[in-house]
Amino acid sequence: MSAQPIPLCVDLDGTLIRSDLLFESALSLLRRNPFYLFAFALWLARGRAHLKREIARRAEVDPATLPYDERVVEWLREQQGQRPQVLCTASDAALARGVADHLGLFDAVMASDGERNLAGRHKGEALRERYGERGFDYAGNEYRDLHIWKHARRAVVVNADSGLARAASECCEVERVFEPSRGGLRTWLKALRLHQWLKNLLVFLPLFTSHRVLETTTTLHCVLAFLAFGLCASGVYLLNDLLDLDADRRHPRKRLRPFAAGTLPLWQGLLAAPLLALAGLALALWISLPFAGVLACYYGLTLAYSLRLKRIVMLDVVILAALYTVRIIGGAVVIGGGLSFWLLAFSMFLFLSLAMLKRYTELRSLLGSGKAEASGRGYSVEDIPLIQSLGGASGYMSVLVLALYINSTASEALYRNQQVLWLLCPLLLYWISRVWLIAHRGQMHDDPVVFALVDRVSRVILALCAIVVAGAI
């Protein structure tokens, strides 16, 4: 009678997938209703297994969109049929079975069941009870898996440092090591979206329009305000990416974002997001209490946008335009100057046009991929003509506001050669018309700000506008 083949038991979180199903499912609930956070505390009081079961009962996690480690999946396909394969995870059984059914690679599933949290020692004891001492091979990625490898025949070490591989070799034979594929500093910089900090240059606009750029202390405060907005914005970007995992993974380009792709652990993002926001608010308090109030409003508005408002059709683009305008308000508060009606009106119309352009580009991308609706946004491809007309009209309205300002007594008091400013109008008309034409042809980047950075014509137009303003002073 031939001996039964030794089963291969595979961990799920961090091994089979580059993520953690507990965080995935919890974030899906928080996206639906942030007040679930209080329920988490109550469920956790009854144990981690109970917490996982309650979250799994309510969460919606699509196994098809999870960031699988394709190296491990391919290796399991090669192993299939040679020995039994068991998905053995601390995640809840309901979610684990969904993954197993999707992949079709496993003969059995062992997971947390609401009573016992199948992790560390508990997992090692369960495997030993089921298969006997040295009666199984195990693939894992954490130091607590050493409690399992000391009972296993062989170890497969996945996405871990060399220290864990050495420690595993002291427990049993190491069959294979999958080198770490996590991101480093460059990946974190991508997640923080430092290029988006350029939007915060708007805080300098009141400084320039009031001709106070030579005031050293005031300029320094504007630089610090720029940093404060950047820290808060990066914190919100991290949180937004965490809450948008499912939608980002369905997007042709956003699926490559660090958290969606699994190149950064979710728990690190959950830790970094509030720390960045607190750092920004602390810096704002050092500048002035009124500016801290403006930044707190900005953070609250961006948080509301990430949690709910971005899913309300048309309100989302108005909020995006308002967030640009709040940066200008922040700059005015920092320099202690009054808020210019003309500047606020101009920025609201211009940035509403750019927000519409962003949505228009996303819908054109969906149309090209054969999809009908934007996931989690409330828009459909049928809205493309309407968004195009509203966005173009809003952009032209900003030029009208600029023209009225040039002809007003407010500009006459600030500029000796007021008539030179009229050259700004055709430059802005050309730029707005051009970016919408490029978007209409399907050649626009998802983010108009990124496009403006890399587009040579946009940079030339900006330089010409600066020359015009300088000539009018």
Tab-separated table of C-alpha atoms in Angstrom:
chain	number	residue	atom	x	y	z
A	1	MET	CA	0.000	0.000	0.000
A	2	SER	CA	1.614	3.306	-1.145
A	3	ALA	CA	2.054	6.211	1.261
A	4	GLN	CA	-0.305	9.179	0.976
A	5	PRO	CA	1.346	12.305	-0.470
A	6	ILE	CA	2.198	15.035	2.027
A	7	PRO	CA	-0.291	17.924	1.712
A	8	LEU	CA	0.874	21.454	0.935
A	9	CYS	CA	-0.824	23.960	3.248
A	10	VAL	CA	-0.766	27.553	2.035
A	11	ASP	CA	-1.319	30.733	4.009
A	12	LEU	CA	-3.563	33.375	2.441
A	13	ASP	CA	-2.744	36.865	3.752
A	14	GLY	CA	0.665	38.053	2.620
A	15	THR	CA	1.435	34.721	0.968
A	16	LEU	CA	-1.168	33.851	-1.628
A	17	ILE	CA	-2.311	37.467	-1.879
A	18	ARG	CA	-0.267	40.639	-1.386
A	19	SER	CA	-2.793	41.944	1.101
A	20	ASP	CA	-4.809	41.026	4.193
A	21	LEU	CA	-8.448	39.972	3.946
A	22	LEU	CA	-9.293	41.343	7.395
A	23	PHE	CA	-8.210	44.827	6.351
A	24	GLU	CA	-9.752	44.402	2.899
A	25	SER	CA	-13.150	43.466	4.322
A	26	ALA	CA	-13.017	46.059	7.124
A	27	LEU	CA	-12.228	48.838	4.643
A	28	SER	CA	-15.110	47.752	2.420
A	29	LEU	CA	-17.454	48.202	5.387
A	30	LEU	CA	-15.974	51.581	6.333
A	31	ARG	CA	-16.418	52.735	2.750
A	32	ARG	CA	-20.098	51.854	3.066
A	33	ASN	CA	-20.517	53.391	6.532
A	34	PRO	CA	-17.691	54.943	8.605
A	35	PHE	CA	-19.633	54.310	11.830
A	36	TYR	CA	-18.802	50.618	11.520
A	37	LEU	CA	-15.575	51.633	13.262
A	38	PHE	CA	-17.459	51.648	16.584
A	39	ALA	CA	-18.907	48.220	15.854
A	40	PHE	CA	-15.395	46.892	15.252
A	41	ALA	CA	-14.438	47.780	18.831
A	42	LEU	CA	-17.460	45.915	20.222
A	43	TRP	CA	-16.809	42.827	18.088
A	44	LEU	CA	-13.121	42.818	18.959
A	45	ALA	CA	-14.010	42.725	22.658
A	46	ARG	CA	-15.339	39.196	22.009
A	47	GLY	CA	-12.142	38.089	20.264
A	48	ARG	CA	-10.426	38.403	16.896
A	49	ALA	CA	-12.270	35.372	15.492
A	50	HIS	CA	-15.620	36.966	16.344
A	51	LEU	CA	-14.499	40.256	14.791
A	52	LYS	CA	-13.534	38.500	11.563
A	53	ARG	CA	-16.804	36.578	11.418
A	54	GLU	CA	-18.972	39.673	11.919
A	55	ILE	CA	-17.046	41.646	9.307
A	56	ALA	CA	-17.145	38.738	6.837
A	57	ARG	CA	-20.918	38.444	7.241
A	58	ARG	CA	-21.380	42.027	6.072
A	59	ALA	CA	-18.439	42.781	3.789
A	60	GLU	CA	-18.291	42.455	0.023
A	61	VAL	CA	-14.874	41.346	-1.224
A	62	ASP	CA	-14.525	40.246	-4.835
A	63	PRO	CA	-11.902	37.451	-4.982
A	64	ALA	CA	-11.312	38.168	-8.666
A	65	THR	CA	-9.877	41.628	-7.932
A	66	LEU	CA	-7.521	40.694	-5.084
A	67	PRO	CA	-3.774	41.266	-5.662
A	68	TYR	CA	-2.548	37.680	-5.933
A	69	ASP	CA	1.155	36.894	-5.890
A	70	GLU	CA	1.282	35.432	-9.377
A	71	ARG	CA	4.555	33.637	-8.621
A	72	VAL	CA	2.849	31.647	-5.888
A	73	VAL	CA	-0.298	31.033	-7.925
A	74	GLU	CA	1.724	29.729	-10.856
A	75	TRP	CA	3.753	27.471	-8.563
A	76	LEU	CA	0.549	26.075	-7.052
A	77	ARG	CA	-0.749	25.328	-10.535
A	78	GLU	CA	2.427	23.343	-11.167
A	79	GLN	CA	1.980	21.467	-7.878
A	80	GLN	CA	-1.696	20.695	-8.502
A	81	GLY	CA	-2.321	16.962	-8.843
A	82	GLN	CA	1.046	16.043	-7.328
A	83	ARG	CA	-0.109	16.491	-3.729
A	84	PRO	CA	-3.209	17.791	-1.910
A	85	GLN	CA	-3.286	21.579	-1.550
A	86	VAL	CA	-4.963	23.166	1.469
A	87	LEU	CA	-5.731	26.851	1.964
A	88	CYS	CA	-4.958	27.406	5.644
A	89	THR	CA	-5.593	30.943	6.848
A	90	ALA	CA	-6.464	33.102	9.840
A	91	SER	CA	-9.042	34.910	7.678
A	92	ASP	CA	-12.670	34.010	8.153
A	93	ALA	CA	-13.861	30.823	6.467
A	94	ALA	CA	-16.506	32.616	4.382
A	95	LEU	CA	-13.926	34.851	2.707
A	96	ALA	CA	-11.344	32.066	2.407
A	97	ARG	CA	-13.803	29.782	0.604
A	98	GLY	CA	-14.529	32.572	-1.866
A	99	VAL	CA	-10.835	32.785	-2.733
A	100	ALA	CA	-10.496	28.999	-2.963
A	101	ASP	CA	-13.542	28.720	-5.248
A	102	HIS	CA	-12.223	31.497	-7.467
A	103	LEU	CA	-8.776	29.930	-7.949
A	104	GLY	CA	-9.861	26.293	-8.073
A	105	LEU	CA	-6.471	25.163	-6.764
A	106	PHE	CA	-7.316	23.836	-3.302
A	107	ASP	CA	-8.695	20.519	-2.102
A	108	ALA	CA	-9.674	21.839	1.336
A	109	VAL	CA	-9.973	25.052	3.337
A	110	MET	CA	-8.993	25.612	6.979
A	111	ALA	CA	-9.845	29.044	8.376
A	112	SER	CA	-11.114	30.991	11.374
A	113	ASP	CA	-14.686	30.036	12.201
A	114	GLY	CA	-15.914	32.747	14.564
A	115	GLU	CA	-14.773	30.814	17.635
A	116	ARG	CA	-11.104	30.025	16.996
A	117	ASN	CA	-8.672	32.438	15.371
A	118	LEU	CA	-6.583	30.135	13.180
A	119	ALA	CA	-3.262	31.949	13.469
A	120	GLY	CA	0.179	31.217	14.905
A	121	ARG	CA	0.131	28.489	17.554
A	122	HIS	CA	-3.549	27.715	16.965
A	123	LYS	CA	-2.897	27.101	13.282
A	124	GLY	CA	0.128	24.921	14.073
A	125	GLU	CA	-1.887	22.829	16.538
A	126	ALA	CA	-4.776	22.455	14.079
A	127	LEU	CA	-2.459	21.262	11.294
A	128	ARG	CA	-0.663	18.843	13.590
A	129	GLU	CA	-3.981	17.416	14.796
A	130	ARG	CA	-5.182	16.950	11.222
A	131	TYR	CA	-2.030	15.702	9.507
A	132	GLY	CA	0.279	14.654	12.338
A	133	GLU	CA	3.764	15.787	13.334
A	134	ARG	CA	5.834	16.493	10.209
A	135	GLY	CA	2.870	15.386	8.162
A	136	PHE	CA	2.446	18.556	6.093
A	137	ASP	CA	4.369	21.263	4.235
A	138	TYR	CA	3.505	24.889	4.893
A	139	ALA	CA	3.886	28.128	2.912
A	140	GLY	CA	3.869	31.321	4.959
A	141	ASN	CA	5.342	34.793	5.273
A	142	GLU	CA	5.440	35.874	8.945
A	143	TYR	CA	7.564	35.186	12.003
A	144	ARG	CA	4.549	33.755	13.823
A	145	ASP	CA	4.550	31.027	11.155
A	146	LEU	CA	7.575	29.609	12.969
A	147	HIS	CA	5.020	28.078	15.367
A	148	ILE	CA	3.736	26.130	12.371
A	149	TRP	CA	7.030	25.263	10.712
A	150	LYS	CA	8.302	23.554	13.864
A	151	HIS	CA	5.595	20.920	13.243
A	152	ALA	CA	5.951	20.868	9.426
A	153	ARG	CA	8.060	18.658	7.178
A	154	ARG	CA	9.071	21.472	4.816
A	155	ALA	CA	8.744	25.238	4.714
A	156	VAL	CA	7.997	27.541	1.800
A	157	VAL	CA	8.915	31.126	2.705
A	158	VAL	CA	7.114	33.863	0.771
A	159	ASN	CA	7.738	37.634	0.703
A	160	ALA	CA	9.848	37.616	3.869
A	161	ASP	CA	13.316	38.823	4.819
A	162	SER	CA	16.332	36.550	4.891
A	163	GLY	CA	16.129	36.361	8.686
A	164	LEU	CA	12.806	34.521	8.548
A	165	ALA	CA	14.140	32.095	5.951
A	166	ARG	CA	17.096	31.294	8.235
A	167	ALA	CA	14.806	30.857	11.234
A	168	ALA	CA	12.536	28.557	9.224
A	169	SER	CA	15.523	26.431	8.206
A	170	GLU	CA	16.194	25.778	11.897
A	171	CYS	CA	12.675	24.355	12.271
A	172	CYS	CA	12.492	22.192	9.157
A	173	GLU	CA	13.762	21.834	5.618
A	174	VAL	CA	13.139	24.907	3.456
A	175	GLU	CA	11.724	23.760	0.127
A	176	ARG	CA	11.558	27.126	-1.620
A	177	VAL	CA	11.925	30.839	-0.960
A	178	PHE	CA	9.966	33.496	-2.850
A	179	GLU	CA	11.956	36.704	-2.507
A	180	PRO	CA	10.194	39.812	-1.122
A	181	SER	CA	8.394	41.936	-3.681
A	182	ARG	CA	7.233	44.735	-1.404
A	183	GLY	CA	7.877	48.325	-2.373
A	184	GLY	CA	10.445	50.613	-0.776
A	185	LEU	CA	10.902	54.374	-0.568
A	186	ARG	CA	10.071	54.936	-4.237
A	187	THR	CA	6.781	53.081	-3.810
A	188	TRP	CA	5.925	55.184	-0.775
A	189	LEU	CA	6.659	58.379	-2.688
A	190	LYS	CA	4.295	57.167	-5.390
A	191	ALA	CA	1.595	56.436	-2.791
A	192	LEU	CA	2.002	59.897	-1.252
A	193	ARG	CA	1.539	61.423	-4.736
A	194	LEU	CA	4.080	64.168	-4.202
A	195	HIS	CA	3.437	65.447	-7.719
A	196	GLN	CA	-0.047	66.410	-6.523
A	197	TRP	CA	1.547	68.806	-4.063
A	198	LEU	CA	1.913	71.185	-7.004
A	199	LYS	CA	-1.793	71.958	-6.536
A	200	ASN	CA	-0.828	73.483	-3.197
A	201	LEU	CA	1.155	76.181	-5.013
A	202	LEU	CA	-2.208	77.942	-5.076
A	203	VAL	CA	-1.505	79.119	-1.512
A	204	PHE	CA	1.102	81.460	-3.035
A	205	LEU	CA	-1.422	83.053	-5.399
A	206	PRO	CA	-2.711	85.692	-2.917
A	207	LEU	CA	0.934	86.486	-2.077
A	208	PHE	CA	1.709	87.214	-5.726
A	209	THR	CA	-1.541	88.980	-6.604
A	210	SER	CA	-1.099	91.308	-3.608
A	211	HIS	CA	2.525	92.013	-4.665
A	212	ARG	CA	3.925	91.020	-1.246
A	213	VAL	CA	6.358	88.374	-2.410
A	214	LEU	CA	9.357	90.343	-1.133
A	215	GLU	CA	8.123	90.158	2.489
A	216	THR	CA	10.412	87.460	3.903
A	217	THR	CA	8.314	86.404	6.923
A	218	THR	CA	5.091	86.289	4.936
A	219	THR	CA	6.722	84.241	2.173
A	220	LEU	CA	8.155	81.808	4.729
A	221	HIS	CA	4.704	81.322	6.234
A	222	CYS	CA	3.343	80.575	2.767
A	223	VAL	CA	6.062	77.937	2.272
A	224	LEU	CA	5.062	76.306	5.564
A	225	ALA	CA	1.398	76.499	4.534
A	226	PHE	CA	2.333	74.734	1.297
A	227	LEU	CA	3.934	71.923	3.328
A	228	ALA	CA	0.967	71.711	5.703
A	229	PHE	CA	-1.485	71.347	2.810
A	230	GLY	CA	0.818	68.739	1.250
A	231	LEU	CA	0.989	66.597	4.387
A	232	CYS	CA	-2.783	66.682	4.853
A	233	ALA	CA	-3.364	65.981	1.166
A	234	SER	CA	-1.023	62.976	1.185
A	235	GLY	CA	-2.805	61.617	4.254
A	236	VAL	CA	-6.122	61.868	2.455
A	237	TYR	CA	-4.668	60.318	-0.721
A	238	LEU	CA	-3.569	57.295	1.313
A	239	LEU	CA	-6.985	56.982	2.928
A	240	ASN	CA	-8.733	57.449	-0.393
A	241	ASP	CA	-6.638	54.681	-1.968
A	242	LEU	CA	-7.429	52.363	0.948
A	243	LEU	CA	-11.156	52.979	0.659
A	244	ASP	CA	-11.129	52.710	-3.144
A	245	LEU	CA	-9.297	49.388	-3.432
A	246	ASP	CA	-12.012	47.555	-5.331
A	247	ALA	CA	-12.736	50.393	-7.781
A	248	ASP	CA	-9.015	51.063	-8.369
A	249	ARG	CA	-8.366	47.392	-9.151
A	250	ARG	CA	-10.983	47.549	-11.899
A	251	HIS	CA	-9.349	50.616	-13.450
A	252	PRO	CA	-6.743	50.088	-16.202
A	253	ARG	CA	-4.168	52.425	-14.594
A	254	LYS	CA	-5.262	52.901	-10.986
A	255	ARG	CA	-4.890	49.153	-10.394
A	256	LEU	CA	-1.132	49.804	-10.349
A	257	ARG	CA	-1.386	52.083	-7.299
A	258	PRO	CA	0.676	50.658	-4.404
A	259	PHE	CA	-2.182	49.579	-2.123
A	260	ALA	CA	-4.376	48.295	-4.939
A	261	ALA	CA	-1.468	46.284	-6.344
A	262	GLY	CA	-0.426	45.042	-2.903
A	263	THR	CA	3.090	46.488	-3.079
A	264	LEU	CA	2.462	48.296	0.221
A	265	PRO	CA	0.775	46.661	3.238
A	266	LEU	CA	-2.657	48.046	4.093
A	267	TRP	CA	-1.859	48.383	7.794
A	268	GLN	CA	0.997	50.748	7.026
A	269	GLY	CA	-1.335	52.983	5.055
A	270	LEU	CA	-3.877	52.966	7.898
A	271	LEU	CA	-1.109	54.083	10.245
A	272	ALA	CA	0.481	56.668	7.960
A	273	ALA	CA	-2.745	58.427	6.888
A	274	PRO	CA	-3.682	59.930	10.296
A	275	LEU	CA	-0.039	60.642	11.194
A	276	LEU	CA	0.419	62.746	8.055
A	277	ALA	CA	-2.805	64.649	8.740
A	278	LEU	CA	-1.790	65.345	12.340
A	279	ALA	CA	1.638	66.557	11.209
A	280	GLY	CA	0.020	68.957	8.739
A	281	LEU	CA	-2.413	70.313	11.327
A	282	ALA	CA	0.388	70.744	13.887
A	283	LEU	CA	2.389	72.769	11.361
A	284	ALA	CA	-0.705	74.856	10.595
A	285	LEU	CA	-1.180	75.643	14.287
A	286	TRP	CA	2.416	76.853	14.420
A	287	ILE	CA	1.659	79.285	11.570
A	288	SER	CA	-1.588	80.672	12.992
A	289	LEU	CA	-4.861	79.536	14.512
A	290	PRO	CA	-7.011	80.951	11.664
A	291	PHE	CA	-4.937	79.069	9.085
A	292	ALA	CA	-5.257	75.891	11.153
A	293	GLY	CA	-9.028	76.380	10.976
A	294	VAL	CA	-8.886	76.654	7.176
A	295	LEU	CA	-6.705	73.539	6.936
A	296	ALA	CA	-9.048	71.634	9.268
A	297	CYS	CA	-11.965	72.570	6.989
A	298	TYR	CA	-9.947	71.422	3.981
A	299	TYR	CA	-9.163	68.100	5.645
A	300	GLY	CA	-12.766	67.589	6.741
A	301	LEU	CA	-14.034	68.338	3.245
A	302	THR	CA	-11.527	66.008	1.597
A	303	LEU	CA	-12.386	63.307	4.136
A	304	ALA	CA	-16.100	63.714	3.425
A	305	TYR	CA	-15.312	63.578	-0.291
A	306	SER	CA	-13.363	60.334	0.093
A	307	LEU	CA	-15.981	58.669	2.290
A	308	ARG	CA	-19.170	59.727	0.576
A	309	LEU	CA	-19.366	62.893	-1.538
A	310	LYS	CA	-17.351	61.552	-4.484
A	311	ARG	CA	-20.171	59.099	-5.174
A	312	ILE	CA	-22.788	61.870	-5.550
A	313	VAL	CA	-23.081	62.873	-9.196
A	314	MET	CA	-22.102	66.483	-9.955
A	315	LEU	CA	-21.582	67.325	-6.281
A	316	ASP	CA	-18.239	65.541	-6.523
A	317	VAL	CA	-16.869	67.920	-9.162
A	318	VAL	CA	-18.148	70.969	-7.262
A	319	ILE	CA	-16.332	69.719	-4.157
A	320	LEU	CA	-13.129	69.181	-6.165
A	321	ALA	CA	-13.334	72.755	-7.457
A	322	ALA	CA	-14.014	74.006	-3.923
A	323	LEU	CA	-10.929	72.202	-2.605
A	324	TYR	CA	-8.745	74.137	-5.044
A	325	THR	CA	-10.386	77.380	-3.928
A	326	VAL	CA	-9.855	76.547	-0.239
A	327	ARG	CA	-6.109	76.469	-0.917
A	328	ILE	CA	-6.335	80.040	-2.175
A	329	ILE	CA	-8.352	81.028	0.895
A	330	GLY	CA	-5.664	79.460	3.050
A	331	GLY	CA	-2.999	81.532	1.322
A	332	ALA	CA	-5.019	84.710	1.886
A	333	VAL	CA	-5.407	83.902	5.590
A	334	VAL	CA	-1.657	83.266	5.949
A	335	ILE	CA	-0.700	86.674	4.554
A	336	GLY	CA	-3.440	88.386	6.526
A	337	GLY	CA	-4.987	89.873	3.411
A	338	GLY	CA	-8.622	90.145	2.436
A	339	LEU	CA	-10.262	87.585	0.185
A	340	SER	CA	-10.610	88.772	-3.405
A	341	PHE	CA	-14.047	88.093	-4.874
A	342	TRP	CA	-12.512	88.113	-8.341
A	343	LEU	CA	-9.846	85.552	-7.489
A	344	LEU	CA	-12.297	83.179	-5.779
A	345	ALA	CA	-14.816	83.389	-8.637
A	346	PHE	CA	-12.119	82.848	-11.251
A	347	SER	CA	-10.670	79.831	-9.447
A	348	MET	CA	-14.076	78.231	-8.838
A	349	PHE	CA	-15.045	78.328	-12.515
A	350	LEU	CA	-11.600	77.298	-13.791
A	351	PHE	CA	-11.194	74.373	-11.401
A	352	LEU	CA	-14.767	73.223	-11.938
A	353	SER	CA	-13.838	72.934	-15.611
A	354	LEU	CA	-10.755	70.859	-14.734
A	355	ALA	CA	-12.783	68.634	-12.393
A	356	MET	CA	-15.274	68.047	-15.208
A	357	LEU	CA	-12.335	67.314	-17.497
A	358	LYS	CA	-11.110	64.644	-15.082
A	359	ARG	CA	-14.510	62.915	-15.036
A	360	TYR	CA	-14.851	63.264	-18.796
A	361	THR	CA	-11.501	61.559	-19.325
A	362	GLU	CA	-12.428	58.701	-16.987
A	363	LEU	CA	-15.704	58.124	-18.825
A	364	ARG	CA	-13.974	58.192	-22.221
A	365	SER	CA	-11.609	55.532	-20.893
A	366	LEU	CA	-14.582	53.421	-19.771
A	367	LEU	CA	-16.203	53.819	-23.165
A	368	GLY	CA	-13.047	52.566	-24.843
A	369	SER	CA	-12.929	49.497	-22.587
A	370	GLY	CA	-16.561	48.606	-23.282
A	371	LYS	CA	-17.905	49.459	-19.806
A	372	ALA	CA	-21.064	51.473	-19.231
A	373	GLU	CA	-20.676	52.904	-15.701
A	374	ALA	CA	-17.859	54.281	-13.535
A	375	SER	CA	-17.456	52.054	-10.489
A	376	GLY	CA	-18.399	53.920	-7.299
A	377	ARG	CA	-18.896	57.251	-9.084
A	378	GLY	CA	-22.512	57.282	-10.260
A	379	TYR	CA	-21.666	58.391	-13.805
A	380	SER	CA	-22.301	56.480	-17.018
A	381	VAL	CA	-20.904	56.864	-20.507
A	382	GLU	CA	-24.205	58.453	-21.540
A	383	ASP	CA	-23.197	61.492	-19.471
A	384	ILE	CA	-20.149	62.238	-21.646
A	385	PRO	CA	-21.778	64.914	-23.894
A	386	LEU	CA	-23.305	66.715	-20.903
A	387	ILE	CA	-20.069	66.763	-18.905
A	388	GLN	CA	-18.188	67.988	-21.971
A	389	SER	CA	-20.549	70.919	-22.495
A	390	LEU	CA	-20.690	71.881	-18.811
A	391	GLY	CA	-16.911	71.643	-18.431
A	392	GLY	CA	-16.179	73.761	-21.476
A	393	ALA	CA	-18.744	76.367	-20.429
A	394	SER	CA	-17.263	76.585	-16.939
A	395	GLY	CA	-13.784	77.108	-18.365
A	396	TYR	CA	-14.976	79.938	-20.592
A	397	MET	CA	-16.795	81.501	-17.625
A	398	SER	CA	-13.460	81.732	-15.823
A	399	VAL	CA	-12.096	83.775	-18.745
A	400	LEU	CA	-15.138	86.054	-18.539
A	401	VAL	CA	-14.491	86.632	-14.832
A	402	LEU	CA	-10.855	87.421	-15.647
A	403	ALA	CA	-11.924	89.936	-18.314
A	404	LEU	CA	-14.323	91.659	-15.904
A	405	TYR	CA	-11.578	91.850	-13.287
A	406	ILE	CA	-9.136	93.410	-15.746
A	407	ASN	CA	-11.713	96.098	-16.497
A	408	SER	CA	-12.412	96.754	-12.802
A	409	THR	CA	-11.034	99.343	-10.407
A	410	ALA	CA	-9.524	96.503	-8.331
A	411	SER	CA	-6.950	95.699	-11.032
A	412	GLU	CA	-6.407	99.372	-11.802
A	413	ALA	CA	-5.164	99.882	-8.235
A	414	LEU	CA	-2.590	97.066	-8.516
A	415	TYR	CA	-1.283	97.356	-12.096
A	416	ARG	CA	0.204	100.412	-13.782
A	417	ASN	CA	-0.156	98.917	-17.287
A	418	GLN	CA	-3.605	97.437	-16.793
A	419	GLN	CA	-4.267	96.996	-20.525
A	420	VAL	CA	-1.399	94.495	-20.849
A	421	LEU	CA	-3.409	92.035	-18.745
A	422	TRP	CA	-5.866	91.617	-21.621
A	423	LEU	CA	-3.291	89.312	-23.219
A	424	LEU	CA	-4.111	86.765	-20.496
A	425	CYS	CA	-7.575	86.204	-21.944
A	426	PRO	CA	-6.575	84.762	-25.349
A	427	LEU	CA	-3.836	82.691	-23.690
A	428	LEU	CA	-6.300	81.157	-21.238
A	429	LEU	CA	-8.960	80.682	-23.914
A	430	TYR	CA	-6.455	78.827	-26.058
A	431	TRP	CA	-5.287	76.602	-23.186
A	432	ILE	CA	-8.814	75.658	-22.066
A	433	SER	CA	-9.918	74.941	-25.624
A	434	ARG	CA	-6.799	72.893	-26.288
A	435	VAL	CA	-7.046	70.651	-23.207
A	436	TRP	CA	-10.692	69.895	-23.941
A	437	LEU	CA	-9.848	69.116	-27.566
A	438	ILE	CA	-7.092	66.742	-26.435
A	439	ALA	CA	-9.525	65.078	-24.020
A	440	HIS	CA	-12.101	64.784	-26.803
A	441	ARG	CA	-9.527	62.920	-28.881
A	442	GLY	CA	-8.877	60.533	-25.986
A	443	GLN	CA	-5.299	61.715	-25.430
A	444	MET	CA	-5.698	63.299	-21.988
A	445	HIS	CA	-4.053	61.880	-18.834
A	446	ASP	CA	-6.434	60.882	-16.022
A	447	ASP	CA	-5.340	63.941	-14.072
A	448	PRO	CA	-5.220	67.318	-15.874
A	449	VAL	CA	-2.595	68.526	-13.371
A	450	VAL	CA	-0.233	65.732	-14.384
A	451	PHE	CA	-0.939	66.537	-18.026
A	452	ALA	CA	-0.078	70.202	-17.482
A	453	LEU	CA	3.230	69.186	-15.897
A	454	VAL	CA	4.382	67.053	-18.794
A	455	ASP	CA	2.810	69.053	-21.620
A	456	ARG	CA	5.304	71.437	-23.163
A	457	VAL	CA	2.660	73.756	-24.625
A	458	SER	CA	1.026	74.171	-21.190
A	459	ARG	CA	4.361	75.139	-19.669
A	460	VAL	CA	4.991	77.668	-22.425
A	461	ILE	CA	1.562	79.233	-21.879
A	462	LEU	CA	2.202	79.470	-18.141
A	463	ALA	CA	5.517	81.207	-18.809
A	464	LEU	CA	3.826	83.669	-21.193
A	465	CYS	CA	1.180	84.436	-18.580
A	466	ALA	CA	3.918	85.196	-16.039
A	467	ILE	CA	5.616	87.540	-18.541
A	468	VAL	CA	2.297	89.334	-19.182
A	469	VAL	CA	1.650	89.859	-15.469
A	470	ALA	CA	5.201	91.091	-14.942
A	471	GLY	CA	4.769	93.547	-17.807
A	472	ALA	CA	1.544	94.891	-16.310
A	473	ILE	CA	2.989	95.677	-12.879
